[in-house]
XYZ file of C-alpha atoms in Angstrom:
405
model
C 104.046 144.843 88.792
C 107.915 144.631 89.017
C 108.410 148.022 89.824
C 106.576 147.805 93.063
C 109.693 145.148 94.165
C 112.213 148.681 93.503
C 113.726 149.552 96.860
C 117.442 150.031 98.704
C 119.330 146.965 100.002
C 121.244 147.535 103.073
C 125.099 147.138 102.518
C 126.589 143.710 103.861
C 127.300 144.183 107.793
C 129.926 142.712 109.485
C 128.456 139.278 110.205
C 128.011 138.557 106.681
C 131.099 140.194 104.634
C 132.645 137.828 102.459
C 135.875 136.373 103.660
C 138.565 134.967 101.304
C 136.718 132.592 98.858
C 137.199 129.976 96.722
C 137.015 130.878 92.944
C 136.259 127.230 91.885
C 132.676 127.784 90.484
C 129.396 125.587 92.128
C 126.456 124.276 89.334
C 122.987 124.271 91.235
C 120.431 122.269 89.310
C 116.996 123.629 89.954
C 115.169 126.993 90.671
C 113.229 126.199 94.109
C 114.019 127.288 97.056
C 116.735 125.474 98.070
C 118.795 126.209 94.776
C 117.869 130.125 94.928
C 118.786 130.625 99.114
C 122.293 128.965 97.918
C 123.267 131.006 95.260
C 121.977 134.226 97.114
C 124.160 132.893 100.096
C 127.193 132.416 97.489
C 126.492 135.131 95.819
C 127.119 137.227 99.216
C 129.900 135.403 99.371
C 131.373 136.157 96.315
C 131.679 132.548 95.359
C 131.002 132.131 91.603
C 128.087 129.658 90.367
C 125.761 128.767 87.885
C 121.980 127.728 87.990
C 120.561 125.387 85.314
C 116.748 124.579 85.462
C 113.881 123.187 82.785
C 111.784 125.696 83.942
C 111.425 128.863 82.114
C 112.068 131.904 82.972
C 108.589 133.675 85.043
C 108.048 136.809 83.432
C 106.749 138.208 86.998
C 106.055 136.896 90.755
C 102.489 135.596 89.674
C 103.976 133.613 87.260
C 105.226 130.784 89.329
C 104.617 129.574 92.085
C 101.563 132.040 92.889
C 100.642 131.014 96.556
C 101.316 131.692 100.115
C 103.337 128.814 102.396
C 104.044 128.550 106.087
C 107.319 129.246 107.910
C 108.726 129.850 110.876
C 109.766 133.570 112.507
C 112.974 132.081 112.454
C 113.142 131.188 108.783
C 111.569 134.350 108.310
C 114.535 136.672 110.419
C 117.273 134.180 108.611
C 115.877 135.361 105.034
C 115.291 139.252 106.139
C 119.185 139.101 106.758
C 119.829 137.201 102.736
C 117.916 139.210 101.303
C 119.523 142.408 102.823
C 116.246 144.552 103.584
C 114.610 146.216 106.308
C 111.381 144.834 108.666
C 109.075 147.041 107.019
C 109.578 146.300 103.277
C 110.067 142.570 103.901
C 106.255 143.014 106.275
C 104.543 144.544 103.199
C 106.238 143.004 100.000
C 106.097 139.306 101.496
C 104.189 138.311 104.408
C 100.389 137.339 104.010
C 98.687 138.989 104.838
C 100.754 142.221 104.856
C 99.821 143.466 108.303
C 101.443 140.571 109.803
C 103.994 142.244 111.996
C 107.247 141.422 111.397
C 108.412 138.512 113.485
C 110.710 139.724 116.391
C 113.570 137.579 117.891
C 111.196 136.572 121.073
C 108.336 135.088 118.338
C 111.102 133.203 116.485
C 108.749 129.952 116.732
C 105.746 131.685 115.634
C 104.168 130.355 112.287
C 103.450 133.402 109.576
C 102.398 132.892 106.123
C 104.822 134.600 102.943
C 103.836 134.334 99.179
C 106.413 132.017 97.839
C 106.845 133.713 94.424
C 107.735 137.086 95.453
C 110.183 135.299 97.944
C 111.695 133.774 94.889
C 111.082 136.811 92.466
C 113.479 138.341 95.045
C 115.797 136.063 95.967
C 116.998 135.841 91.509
C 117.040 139.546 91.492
C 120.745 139.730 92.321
C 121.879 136.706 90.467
C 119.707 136.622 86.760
C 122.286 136.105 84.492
C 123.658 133.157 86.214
C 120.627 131.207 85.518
C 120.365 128.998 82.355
C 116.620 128.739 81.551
C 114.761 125.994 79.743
C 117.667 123.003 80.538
C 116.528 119.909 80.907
C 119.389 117.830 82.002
C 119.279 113.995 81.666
C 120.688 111.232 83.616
C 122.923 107.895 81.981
C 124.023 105.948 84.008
C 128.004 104.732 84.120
C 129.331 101.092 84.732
C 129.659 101.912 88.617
C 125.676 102.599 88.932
C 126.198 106.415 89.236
C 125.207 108.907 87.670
C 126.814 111.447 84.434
C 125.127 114.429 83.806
C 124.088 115.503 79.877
C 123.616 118.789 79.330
C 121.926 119.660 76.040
C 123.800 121.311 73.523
C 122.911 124.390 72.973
C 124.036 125.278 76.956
C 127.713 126.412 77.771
C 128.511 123.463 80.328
C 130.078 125.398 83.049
C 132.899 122.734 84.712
C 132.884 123.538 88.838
C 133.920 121.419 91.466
C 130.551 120.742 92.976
C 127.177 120.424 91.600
C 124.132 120.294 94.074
C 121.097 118.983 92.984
C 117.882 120.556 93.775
C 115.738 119.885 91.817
C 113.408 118.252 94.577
C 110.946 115.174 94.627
C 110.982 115.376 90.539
C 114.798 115.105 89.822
C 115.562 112.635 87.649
C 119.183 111.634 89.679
C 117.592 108.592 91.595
C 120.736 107.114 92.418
C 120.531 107.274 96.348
C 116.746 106.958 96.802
C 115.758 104.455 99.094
C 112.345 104.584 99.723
C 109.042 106.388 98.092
C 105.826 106.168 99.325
C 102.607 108.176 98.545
C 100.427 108.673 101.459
C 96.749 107.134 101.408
C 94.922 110.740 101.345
C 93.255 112.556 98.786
C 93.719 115.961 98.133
C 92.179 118.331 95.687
C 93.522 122.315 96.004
C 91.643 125.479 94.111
C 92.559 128.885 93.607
C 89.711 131.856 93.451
C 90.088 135.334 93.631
C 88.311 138.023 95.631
C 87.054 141.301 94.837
C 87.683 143.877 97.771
C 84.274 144.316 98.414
C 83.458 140.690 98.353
C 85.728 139.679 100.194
C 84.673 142.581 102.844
C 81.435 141.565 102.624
C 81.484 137.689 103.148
C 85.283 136.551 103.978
C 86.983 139.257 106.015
C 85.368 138.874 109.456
C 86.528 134.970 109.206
C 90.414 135.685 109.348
C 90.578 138.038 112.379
C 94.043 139.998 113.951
C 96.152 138.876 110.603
C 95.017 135.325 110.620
C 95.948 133.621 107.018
C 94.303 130.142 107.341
C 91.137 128.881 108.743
C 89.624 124.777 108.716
C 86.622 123.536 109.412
C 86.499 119.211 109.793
C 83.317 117.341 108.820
C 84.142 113.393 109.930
C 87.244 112.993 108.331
C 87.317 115.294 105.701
C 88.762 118.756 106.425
C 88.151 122.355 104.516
C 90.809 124.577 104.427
C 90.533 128.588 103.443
C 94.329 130.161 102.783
C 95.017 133.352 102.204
C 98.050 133.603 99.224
C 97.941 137.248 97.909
C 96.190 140.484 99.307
C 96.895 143.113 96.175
C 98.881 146.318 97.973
C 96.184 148.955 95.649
C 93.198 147.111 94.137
C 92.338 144.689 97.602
C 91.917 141.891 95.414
C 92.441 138.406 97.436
C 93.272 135.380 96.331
C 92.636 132.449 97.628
C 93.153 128.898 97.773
C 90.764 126.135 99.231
C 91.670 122.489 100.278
C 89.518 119.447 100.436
C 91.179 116.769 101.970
C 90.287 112.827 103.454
C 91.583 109.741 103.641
C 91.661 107.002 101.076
C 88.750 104.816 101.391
C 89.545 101.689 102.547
C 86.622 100.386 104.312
C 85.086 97.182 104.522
C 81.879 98.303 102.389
C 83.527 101.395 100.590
C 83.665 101.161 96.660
C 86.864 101.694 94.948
C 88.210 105.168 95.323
C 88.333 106.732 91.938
C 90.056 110.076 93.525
C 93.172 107.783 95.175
C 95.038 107.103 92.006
C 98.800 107.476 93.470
C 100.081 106.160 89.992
C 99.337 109.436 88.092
C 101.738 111.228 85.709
C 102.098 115.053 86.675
C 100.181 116.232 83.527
C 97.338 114.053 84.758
C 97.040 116.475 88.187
C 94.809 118.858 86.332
C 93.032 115.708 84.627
C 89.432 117.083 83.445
C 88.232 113.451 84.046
C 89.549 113.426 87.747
C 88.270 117.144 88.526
C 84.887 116.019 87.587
C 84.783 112.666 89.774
C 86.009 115.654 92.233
C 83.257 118.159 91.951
C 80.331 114.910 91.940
C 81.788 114.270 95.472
C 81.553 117.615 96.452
C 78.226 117.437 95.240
C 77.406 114.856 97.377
C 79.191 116.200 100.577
C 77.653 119.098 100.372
C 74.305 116.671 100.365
C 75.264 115.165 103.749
C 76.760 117.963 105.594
C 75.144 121.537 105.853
C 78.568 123.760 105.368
C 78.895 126.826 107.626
C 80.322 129.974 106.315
C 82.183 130.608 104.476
C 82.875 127.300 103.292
C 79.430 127.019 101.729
C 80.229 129.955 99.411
C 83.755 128.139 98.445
C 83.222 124.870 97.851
C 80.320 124.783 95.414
C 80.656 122.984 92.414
C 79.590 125.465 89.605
C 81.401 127.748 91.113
C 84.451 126.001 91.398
C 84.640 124.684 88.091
C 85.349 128.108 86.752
C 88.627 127.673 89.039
C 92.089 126.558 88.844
C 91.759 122.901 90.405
C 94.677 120.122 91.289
C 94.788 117.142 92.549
C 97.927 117.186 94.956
C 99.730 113.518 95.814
C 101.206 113.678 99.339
C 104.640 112.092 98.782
C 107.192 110.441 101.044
C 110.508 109.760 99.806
C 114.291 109.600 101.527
C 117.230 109.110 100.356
C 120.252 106.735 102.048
C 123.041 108.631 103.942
C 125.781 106.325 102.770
C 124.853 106.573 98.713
C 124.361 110.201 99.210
C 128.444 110.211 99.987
C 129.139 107.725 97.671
C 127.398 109.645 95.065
C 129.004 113.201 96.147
C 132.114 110.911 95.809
C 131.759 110.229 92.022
C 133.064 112.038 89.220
C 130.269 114.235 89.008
C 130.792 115.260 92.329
C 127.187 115.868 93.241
C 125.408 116.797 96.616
C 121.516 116.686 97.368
C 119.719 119.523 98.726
C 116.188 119.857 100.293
C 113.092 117.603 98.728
C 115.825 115.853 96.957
C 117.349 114.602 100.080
C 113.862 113.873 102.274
C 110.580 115.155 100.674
C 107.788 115.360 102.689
C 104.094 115.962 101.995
C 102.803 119.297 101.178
C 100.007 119.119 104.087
C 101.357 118.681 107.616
C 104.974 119.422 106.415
C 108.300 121.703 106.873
C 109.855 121.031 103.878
C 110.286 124.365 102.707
C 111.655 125.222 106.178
C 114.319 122.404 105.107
C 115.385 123.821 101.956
C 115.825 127.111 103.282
C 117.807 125.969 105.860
C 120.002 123.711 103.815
C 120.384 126.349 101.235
C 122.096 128.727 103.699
C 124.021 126.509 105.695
C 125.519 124.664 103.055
C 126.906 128.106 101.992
C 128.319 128.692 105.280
C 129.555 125.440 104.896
C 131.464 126.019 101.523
C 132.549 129.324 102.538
C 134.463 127.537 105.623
C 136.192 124.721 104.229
C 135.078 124.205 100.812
C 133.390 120.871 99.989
C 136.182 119.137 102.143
C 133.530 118.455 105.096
C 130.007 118.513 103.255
C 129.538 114.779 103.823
C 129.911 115.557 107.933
C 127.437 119.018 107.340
C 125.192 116.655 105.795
C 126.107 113.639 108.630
C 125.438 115.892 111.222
C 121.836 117.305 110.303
C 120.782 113.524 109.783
C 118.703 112.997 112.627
C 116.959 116.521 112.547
C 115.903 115.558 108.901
C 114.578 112.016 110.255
C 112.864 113.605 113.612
C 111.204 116.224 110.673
C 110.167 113.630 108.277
C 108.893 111.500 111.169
C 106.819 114.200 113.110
C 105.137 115.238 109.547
C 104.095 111.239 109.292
C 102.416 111.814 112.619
C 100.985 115.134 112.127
C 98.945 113.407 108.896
C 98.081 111.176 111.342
C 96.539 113.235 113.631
C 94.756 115.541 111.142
C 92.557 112.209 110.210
C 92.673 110.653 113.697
C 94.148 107.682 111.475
C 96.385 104.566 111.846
C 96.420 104.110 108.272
C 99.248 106.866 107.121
C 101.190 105.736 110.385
């Protein structure tokens, strides 16, 4: 499916020709999307790096990260531009569904729907070689609290002048974080795929004039239908479906067996906790008479032929003045996206975050080197608060609760 991703890249224009750069290489540790918008910015830039990750290497687009995510036109124009391609092949290879039109610069606030691992398939096409799959790099801590990298042997330990880490909510340098705290709603997401005519037949007329996400509340628990993939020749859909509520809490309410915030990541596809998920579908499906389409979705033998995860909505930031201290050390390292301020996956703009952080730090190191990251990363304080706080709220609002505020 690779070779459908074959076409031209426009030549760099004048606004983003490399000036003189530094030849001091950067280490990014991660693979999201914060890490791979920096080293496609550097790489424009013709500033050397090097990318170390644990994951390993996707052998296509479907491979990781296989589902659609919401950003803004703005993003949207701002990675058109990185990735050097034209309207029309970034409308059809990445938005969702692919007859979006392409955002213009009047609809820059509009809200469109991409598939996240083509975005990424695309975004390593230039840069490959500089990635070092399958390193997992551990954290010991020195006298002075901070932290020293250890890279396992069998990688060559590149030695730059700046490593940022992006690793996101997961990365194991916790030296600067401050505060963590999972929010008190439960959240189960499947995937299902769509034949053509079946999804003619009983989905289409739900998502009219390009729309890529429908919901449907019942009390306090909300459906969601997302579109993530259309396929270009076969019509194929897939789809993912959300059930989401609050924790119960009540007065009279047993103990909920589906809020268990102190879950190891393995324990997200749990086959124990997907079947306490299905018997409450079961019984919701009891006490409310589901509309289409839901009622075709979110049936219980059906769904348990499906990919099913139980998502934690996590709330973590780190402090401003250990962030410097920390980008201070010998290591010389600087945060990036989720690993600064994560925020949870409903009701969020994280990714919008790491995108933007990605290229601006670029712009950043292109100017004046690392000399003024700590006042790049001073001045977008606030904006990452005001974000952090108006997703807090937004939760809020989706349950009509006091609880997450």
């Amino acid at each position: 499916m690779a070779s459908e991703f074959k076409f031209k890249r426009f030549s760099p224009t004048a606004d983003n020709l490399p000036r003189n750069s530094p030849s001091a290489p950067i280490r990014i540790l991660g693979s999201g999307l914060s890490a791979l918008t920096l080293a496609c910015s550097l790489r424009k830039k013709h500033i050397p790096f090097q990318i170390y990750t644990r994951d390993t290497r996707p052998q296509s687009f479907w491979d990781r990260h296989d589902y659609s995510l919401l950003l803004s036109g703005r993003s949207i124009r701002a990675l058109r531009r990185l990735l050097c391609i034209g309207e029309d092949v970034f409308q059809r290879t990445l938005l969702v569904p692919l007859t979006t039109p392409f955002p213009s610069k009047s609809r820059e606030l509009v809200k469109i729907r991409i598939h996240r691992g083509k975005l990424e398939y695309l975004l390593r096409q230039a840069f490959e070689k500089e990635i070092e799959w399958e390193c997992e790099i551990k954290v010991e801590s020195e006298a002075s609290g901070l932290p020293r990298l250890i890279f396992p042997s069998h990688v060559d330990k590149l030695e730059g002048s700046i490593t940022f880490d992006c690793m996101g909510a997961h990365s194991p340098i916790k030296y600067a974080e401050v505060s963590h705290t999972i929010l008190p709603v439960v959240v189960f997401r499947g995937q299902m795929f769509l034949s053509k005519s079946s999804w003619d037949r009983k989905f289409r007329h739900w998502f009219p004039n390009n729309t890529s996400q429908i919901r449907e509340q019942f009390d306090k628990t909300i459906l969601e239908l997302i579109i993530d993939d259309v396929h270009p020749h076969g019509g194929v859909v897939k789809l993912s479906y959300v059930y989401s509520r609050p924790r119960l809490d009540g007065p009279i309410d047993p103990p909920d067996e589906l809020w268990v915030p102190k879950r190891s990541i393995d324990e997200a596809r749990s086959p124990a906790l997907i079947e306490k998920f299905l018997d409450e579908v079961e019984v919701f499906r009891q006490e409310y008479n589901l509309p289409k389409p839901y009622d075709e979705v979110f049936n219980p033998e059906r769904m348990k032929e499906d990919d099913l995860v139980h998502w934690l909505q996590r709330h973590s930031r780190a402090n401003q003045p250990k962030l410097i201290h920390l980008w201070n050390g010998d290591e010389r390292i600087f945060k990036l996206g989720d690993a600064i301020f994560q925020m949870s996956i409903l009701e969020s703009t994280g990714a919008e975050l790491a995108i933007q952080d990605g290229i601006g730090v670029a712009r950043e190191i292109e100017r004046c080197r690392e000399a003024m990251l700590h006042k790049w990363l001073i001045s977008g304080w606030v904006g990452r608060h005001w974000h952090g706080h108006a997703s807090f709220h937004r939760m809020a609002k989706r349950y009509r609760s006091e609880v997450i505020e």
